[in-house]
JSON list of C-alpha atoms in Angstrom, two decimals:
[
{"chain": "A", "resi": 62, "resn": "MET", "atom": "CA", "xyz": [95.65, 29.10, -53.23]},
{"chain": "A", "resi": 63, "resn": "ALA", "atom": "CA", "xyz": [91.93, 29.11, -54.00]},
{"chain": "A", "resi": 64, "resn": "ASN", "atom": "CA", "xyz": [90.93, 30.01, -57.57]},
{"chain": "A", "resi": 65, "resn": "ILE", "atom": "CA", "xyz": [87.15, 29.70, -57.39]},
{"chain": "A", "resi": 66, "resn": "ALA", "atom": "CA", "xyz": [85.19, 32.58, -55.84]},
{"chain": "A", "resi": 67, "resn": "SER", "atom": "CA", "xyz": [83.37, 30.36, -53.36]},
{"chain": "A", "resi": 68, "resn": "ALA", "atom": "CA", "xyz": [86.67, 28.82, -52.27]},
{"chain": "A", "resi": 69, "resn": "LYS", "atom": "CA", "xyz": [88.17, 32.28, -51.79]},
{"chain": "A", "resi": 70, "resn": "LYS", "atom": "CA", "xyz": [85.21, 33.28, -49.64]},
{"chain": "A", "resi": 71, "resn": "ARG", "atom": "CA", "xyz": [85.50, 30.08, -47.61]},
{"chain": "A", "resi": 72, "resn": "ALA", "atom": "CA", "xyz": [89.20, 30.80, -47.02]},
{"chain": "A", "resi": 73, "resn": "ARG", "atom": "CA", "xyz": [88.32, 34.31, -45.78]},
{"chain": "A", "resi": 74, "resn": "GLN", "atom": "CA", "xyz": [85.61, 32.98, -43.50]},
{"chain": "A", "resi": 75, "resn": "ALA", "atom": "CA", "xyz": [87.87, 30.26, -42.12]},
{"chain": "A", "resi": 76, "resn": "GLU", "atom": "CA", "xyz": [90.57, 32.83, -41.29]},
{"chain": "A", "resi": 77, "resn": "ASN", "atom": "CA", "xyz": [88.06, 35.12, -39.54]},
{"chain": "A", "resi": 78, "resn": "ARG", "atom": "CA", "xyz": [86.65, 32.23, -37.54]},
{"chain": "A", "resi": 79, "resn": "ARG", "atom": "CA", "xyz": [90.13, 31.03, -36.62]},
{"chain": "A", "resi": 80, "resn": "ALA", "atom": "CA", "xyz": [91.06, 34.48, -35.30]},
{"chain": "A", "resi": 81, "resn": "HIS", "atom": "CA", "xyz": [87.79, 34.78, -33.35]},
{"chain": "A", "resi": 82, "resn": "ASN", "atom": "CA", "xyz": [88.12, 31.30, -31.84]},
{"chain": "A", "resi": 83, "resn": "ALA", "atom": "CA", "xyz": [91.75, 31.99, -30.91]},
{"chain": "A", "resi": 84, "resn": "SER", "atom": "CA", "xyz": [90.73, 35.14, -29.02]},
{"chain": "A", "resi": 85, "resn": "LEU", "atom": "CA", "xyz": [88.04, 33.24, -27.14]},
{"chain": "A", "resi": 86, "resn": "ARG", "atom": "CA", "xyz": [90.50, 30.47, -26.25]},
{"chain": "A", "resi": 87, "resn": "THR", "atom": "CA", "xyz": [92.92, 33.14, -24.98]},
{"chain": "A", "resi": 88, "resn": "GLU", "atom": "CA", "xyz": [90.11, 34.64, -22.90]},
{"chain": "A", "resi": 89, "resn": "MET", "atom": "CA", "xyz": [89.51, 31.24, -21.31]},
{"chain": "A", "resi": 90, "resn": "ARG", "atom": "CA", "xyz": [93.19, 30.74, -20.53]},
{"chain": "A", "resi": 91, "resn": "SER", "atom": "CA", "xyz": [93.37, 34.21, -18.98]},
{"chain": "A", "resi": 92, "resn": "ALA", "atom": "CA", "xyz": [90.35, 33.42, -16.78]},
{"chain": "A", "resi": 93, "resn": "ILE", "atom": "CA", "xyz": [92.04, 30.22, -15.60]},
{"chain": "A", "resi": 94, "resn": "LYS", "atom": "CA", "xyz": [95.29, 32.07, -14.90]},
{"chain": "A", "resi": 95, "resn": "ALA", "atom": "CA", "xyz": [93.42, 34.71, -12.87]},
{"chain": "A", "resi": 96, "resn": "VAL", "atom": "CA", "xyz": [92.02, 32.00, -10.59]},
{"chain": "A", "resi": 97, "resn": "LYS", "atom": "CA", "xyz": [95.44, 30.34, -10.25]},
{"chain": "A", "resi": 98, "resn": "LYS", "atom": "CA", "xyz": [96.97, 33.71, -9.38]},
{"chain": "A", "resi": 99, "resn": "ALA", "atom": "CA", "xyz": [94.38, 34.25, -6.63]},
{"chain": "A", "resi": 100, "resn": "ILE", "atom": "CA", "xyz": [95.05, 30.74, -5.31]},
{"chain": "A", "resi": 101, "resn": "ALA", "atom": "CA", "xyz": [98.81, 31.39, -5.29]},
{"chain": "A", "resi": 102, "resn": "ALA", "atom": "CA", "xyz": [98.22, 34.64, -3.39]},
{"chain": "A", "resi": 103, "resn": "GLY", "atom": "CA", "xyz": [96.47, 32.58, -0.71]},
{"chain": "A", "resi": 104, "resn": "ASP", "atom": "CA", "xyz": [93.26, 34.63, -0.76]},
{"chain": "A", "resi": 105, "resn": "LYS", "atom": "CA", "xyz": [90.46, 32.04, -0.69]},
{"chain": "A", "resi": 106, "resn": "LYS", "atom": "CA", "xyz": [87.65, 34.60, -0.90]},
{"chain": "A", "resi": 107, "resn": "ALA", "atom": "CA", "xyz": [89.18, 36.28, -3.98]},
{"chain": "A", "resi": 108, "resn": "ALA", "atom": "CA", "xyz": [89.89, 32.88, -5.54]},
{"chain": "A", "resi": 109, "resn": "GLN", "atom": "CA", "xyz": [86.26, 31.85, -5.12]},
{"chain": "A", "resi": 110, "resn": "GLU", "atom": "CA", "xyz": [85.03, 35.06, -6.75]},
{"chain": "A", "resi": 111, "resn": "GLN", "atom": "CA", "xyz": [87.49, 34.71, -9.64]},
{"chain": "A", "resi": 112, "resn": "PHE", "atom": "CA", "xyz": [86.39, 31.10, -10.03]},
{"chain": "A", "resi": 113, "resn": "ARG", "atom": "CA", "xyz": [82.73, 32.12, -10.26]},
{"chain": "A", "resi": 114, "resn": "ASP", "atom": "CA", "xyz": [83.58, 34.61, -13.01]},
{"chain": "A", "resi": 115, "resn": "SER", "atom": "CA", "xyz": [85.84, 32.21, -14.88]},
{"chain": "A", "resi": 116, "resn": "GLN", "atom": "CA", "xyz": [83.25, 29.41, -14.78]},
{"chain": "A", "resi": 117, "resn": "SER", "atom": "CA", "xyz": [80.89, 31.34, -17.04]},
{"chain": "A", "resi": 118, "resn": "HIS", "atom": "CA", "xyz": [83.74, 32.12, -19.48]},
{"chain": "A", "resi": 119, "resn": "ILE", "atom": "CA", "xyz": [84.79, 28.48, -19.60]},
{"chain": "A", "resi": 120, "resn": "ASP", "atom": "CA", "xyz": [81.22, 27.23, -20.03]},
{"chain": "A", "resi": 121, "resn": "SER", "atom": "CA", "xyz": [80.36, 29.68, -22.81]},
{"chain": "A", "resi": 122, "resn": "ILE", "atom": "CA", "xyz": [83.48, 28.71, -24.75]},
{"chain": "A", "resi": 123, "resn": "ALA", "atom": "CA", "xyz": [82.64, 25.02, -24.32]},
{"chain": "A", "resi": 124, "resn": "ASP", "atom": "CA", "xyz": [79.07, 25.70, -25.49]},
{"chain": "A", "resi": 125, "resn": "LYS", "atom": "CA", "xyz": [80.49, 27.20, -28.69]},
{"chain": "A", "resi": 126, "resn": "ARG", "atom": "CA", "xyz": [82.59, 24.04, -29.10]},
{"chain": "A", "resi": 127, "resn": "ILE", "atom": "CA", "xyz": [85.86, 25.93, -29.17]},
{"chain": "A", "resi": 128, "resn": "VAL", "atom": "CA", "xyz": [87.10, 23.56, -26.48]},
{"chain": "A", "resi": 129, "resn": "HIS", "atom": "CA", "xyz": [85.57, 20.19, -25.72]},
{"chain": "A", "resi": 130, "resn": "ARG", "atom": "CA", "xyz": [83.07, 20.11, -22.87]},
{"chain": "A", "resi": 131, "resn": "ASN", "atom": "CA", "xyz": [85.17, 17.51, -21.04]},
{"chain": "A", "resi": 132, "resn": "THR", "atom": "CA", "xyz": [88.19, 19.82, -21.22]},
{"chain": "A", "resi": 133, "resn": "ALA", "atom": "CA", "xyz": [86.13, 22.65, -19.76]},
{"chain": "A", "resi": 134, "resn": "SER", "atom": "CA", "xyz": [84.79, 20.37, -17.06]},
{"chain": "A", "resi": 135, "resn": "ARG", "atom": "CA", "xyz": [88.29, 19.15, -16.18]},
{"chain": "A", "resi": 136, "resn": "GLN", "atom": "CA", "xyz": [89.61, 22.71, -15.90]},
{"chain": "A", "resi": 137, "resn": "LYS", "atom": "CA", "xyz": [86.74, 23.76, -13.64]},
{"chain": "A", "resi": 138, "resn": "SER", "atom": "CA", "xyz": [87.10, 20.64, -11.52]},
{"chain": "A", "resi": 139, "resn": "ARG", "atom": "CA", "xyz": [90.84, 21.17, -10.97]},
{"chain": "A", "resi": 140, "resn": "LEU", "atom": "CA", "xyz": [90.38, 24.84, -10.09]},
{"chain": "A", "resi": 141, "resn": "SER", "atom": "CA", "xyz": [87.58, 23.99, -7.69]},
{"chain": "A", "resi": 142, "resn": "ALA", "atom": "CA", "xyz": [89.68, 21.28, -6.03]},
{"chain": "A", "resi": 143, "resn": "ALA", "atom": "CA", "xyz": [92.60, 23.68, -5.67]},
{"chain": "A", "resi": 144, "resn": "ILE", "atom": "CA", "xyz": [90.35, 26.27, -4.00]},
{"chain": "A", "resi": 145, "resn": "LYS", "atom": "CA", "xyz": [88.89, 23.66, -1.64]},
{"chain": "A", "resi": 146, "resn": "ALA", "atom": "CA", "xyz": [92.40, 22.54, -0.69]},
{"chain": "A", "resi": 147, "resn": "MET", "atom": "CA", "xyz": [93.28, 26.07, 0.46]},
{"chain": "A", "resi": 148, "resn": "HIS", "atom": "CA", "xyz": [93.44, 26.75, 4.21]}
]
């Protein structure tokens, strides 16, 4: 446990940041799941709209470096490919 005041503050800040980053990561996962759900339902139009919404979520989280930009790019690429493969 931290004894010095600055170390205590740092521990508080780290915990707050961790909680905030976790919520943003959850938001990204939910956006991805929403697109996958639309794909599973077989509604291409809805899947494309969900994908457009989720793209901005994924990009903003990558910009904040909560997930790596390559991870974000891979997720978007796979979702896009899945939508294109729909009939």
